Amino acid sequence: MDPDWDAIGYVISSKYRIAVCERLEGGPSTPTEIADRKGMSITHVSRALRNLEERSLVELLVPDDQRKQRIYDLTERGSGVWGDILRTGLVETEAIRADPTDGQ
């Protein structure tokens, strides 16, 4: 299947969307956990999650009316897009920054 270049471009055009996808690659998480782990404001994380959800790249795993402990994860489409981003080397992830010799 060809990469979804529209979605890829959308994700990589924001450091916040990149950070959210990178964190969710490791499994479901709450906005607070993402913000704490990535050192970002909860406002930026929430906006990125909302934007990614509108494009069907992430999904809310708890009922929509639940206001606390909202848990998000990548959708199948989101996982595919994130995988394409990693395969094409379009972003530098935490794992690459932690070990710059990885893959050389």
Short mmCIF file of C-alpha atoms in Angstrom, two decimals:
data_model
loop_
_atom_site.label_atom_id
_atom_site.label_comp_id
_atom_site.label_asym_id
_atom_site.label_seq_id
_atom_site.Cartn_x
_atom_site.Cartn_y
_atom_site.Cartn_z
CA MET A 1 0.00 0.00 0.00
CA ASP A 2 1.29 3.46 -0.89
CA PRO A 3 2.03 5.87 1.97
CA ASP A 4 -0.74 8.33 2.88
CA TRP A 5 1.30 11.44 2.07
CA ASP A 6 -1.48 13.82 3.08
CA ALA A 7 -1.64 12.34 6.58
CA ILE A 8 2.15 12.07 6.80
CA GLY A 9 2.53 15.74 5.89
CA TYR A 10 -0.12 16.69 8.43
CA VAL A 11 1.58 14.82 11.27
CA ILE A 12 5.13 15.99 10.56
CA SER A 13 4.09 19.64 10.21
CA SER A 14 3.67 19.89 14.01
CA LYS A 15 6.16 18.95 16.70
CA TYR A 16 3.20 18.36 19.00
CA ARG A 17 1.53 15.87 16.67
CA ILE A 18 4.88 14.13 16.18
CA ALA A 19 5.39 13.88 19.96
CA VAL A 20 1.88 12.53 20.53
CA CYS A 21 2.25 9.86 17.84
CA GLU A 22 5.69 8.92 19.11
CA ARG A 23 4.34 8.44 22.64
CA LEU A 24 1.24 6.52 21.51
CA GLU A 25 3.44 4.19 19.47
CA GLY A 26 4.32 2.68 22.86
CA GLY A 27 0.66 2.05 23.70
CA PRO A 28 -2.42 3.84 25.05
CA SER A 29 -1.88 6.93 27.17
CA THR A 30 -3.67 9.86 28.76
CA PRO A 31 -3.05 13.46 27.74
CA THR A 32 -1.40 14.13 31.11
CA GLU A 33 0.98 11.19 30.70
CA ILE A 34 1.91 12.38 27.21
CA ALA A 35 2.46 15.96 28.40
CA ASP A 36 4.59 14.83 31.36
CA ARG A 37 6.65 12.38 29.31
CA LYS A 38 7.25 14.83 26.48
CA GLY A 39 7.67 17.96 28.61
CA MET A 40 4.82 19.75 26.84
CA SER A 41 1.82 21.71 28.06
CA ILE A 42 -1.43 19.80 28.42
CA THR A 43 -3.08 22.41 26.17
CA HIS A 44 -0.79 21.58 23.25
CA VAL A 45 -1.20 17.84 23.80
CA SER A 46 -5.00 18.09 23.98
CA ARG A 47 -5.13 20.15 20.79
CA ALA A 48 -2.84 17.71 18.97
CA LEU A 49 -4.96 14.75 20.12
CA ARG A 50 -8.16 16.47 19.00
CA ASN A 51 -6.66 17.28 15.58
CA LEU A 52 -5.32 13.74 15.13
CA GLU A 53 -8.66 12.26 16.21
CA GLU A 54 -10.47 14.40 13.62
CA ARG A 55 -8.28 12.79 10.96
CA SER A 56 -8.86 9.27 12.33
CA LEU A 57 -5.21 8.87 13.34
CA VAL A 58 -5.90 8.47 17.07
CA GLU A 59 -8.95 7.27 18.94
CA LEU A 60 -10.43 7.75 22.37
CA LEU A 61 -10.67 4.39 24.12
CA VAL A 62 -13.08 5.45 26.89
CA PRO A 63 -16.62 6.85 26.59
CA ASP A 64 -16.67 10.31 25.02
CA ASP A 65 -18.44 11.84 28.03
CA GLN A 66 -15.70 10.69 30.42
CA ARG A 67 -13.78 13.84 31.35
CA LYS A 68 -10.99 12.38 33.49
CA GLN A 69 -8.49 9.69 32.59
CA ARG A 70 -9.27 9.91 28.88
CA ILE A 71 -7.15 7.25 27.24
CA TYR A 72 -6.04 7.56 23.62
CA ASP A 73 -4.26 5.25 21.21
CA LEU A 74 -3.21 5.25 17.57
CA THR A 75 -5.82 3.88 15.20
CA GLU A 76 -4.84 1.27 12.63
CA ARG A 77 -4.52 4.11 10.13
CA GLY A 78 -2.46 6.14 12.61
CA SER A 79 -0.11 3.22 13.24
CA GLY A 80 0.37 2.83 9.50
CA VAL A 81 1.05 6.52 8.98
CA TRP A 82 3.48 6.64 11.92
CA GLY A 83 5.24 3.53 10.59
CA ASP A 84 5.58 5.19 7.18
CA ILE A 85 7.01 8.31 8.83
CA LEU A 86 9.61 6.23 10.66
CA ARG A 87 10.49 4.14 7.59
CA THR A 88 11.01 7.21 5.43
CA GLY A 89 13.14 8.93 8.09
CA LEU A 90 11.09 12.12 7.94
CA VAL A 91 11.40 12.80 11.68
CA GLU A 92 14.00 12.27 14.34
CA THR A 93 12.49 10.29 17.21
CA GLU A 94 13.56 9.94 20.84
CA ALA A 95 14.96 6.48 20.15
CA ILE A 96 17.18 7.81 17.37
CA ARG A 97 18.33 10.76 19.51
CA ALA A 98 19.12 8.36 22.36
CA ASP A 99 21.31 6.17 20.11
CA PRO A 100 22.53 8.11 17.06
CA THR A 101 24.53 5.08 15.86
CA ASP A 102 21.42 2.91 15.65
CA GLY A 103 20.87 1.77 12.09
CA GLN A 104 24.32 2.77 10.86
#
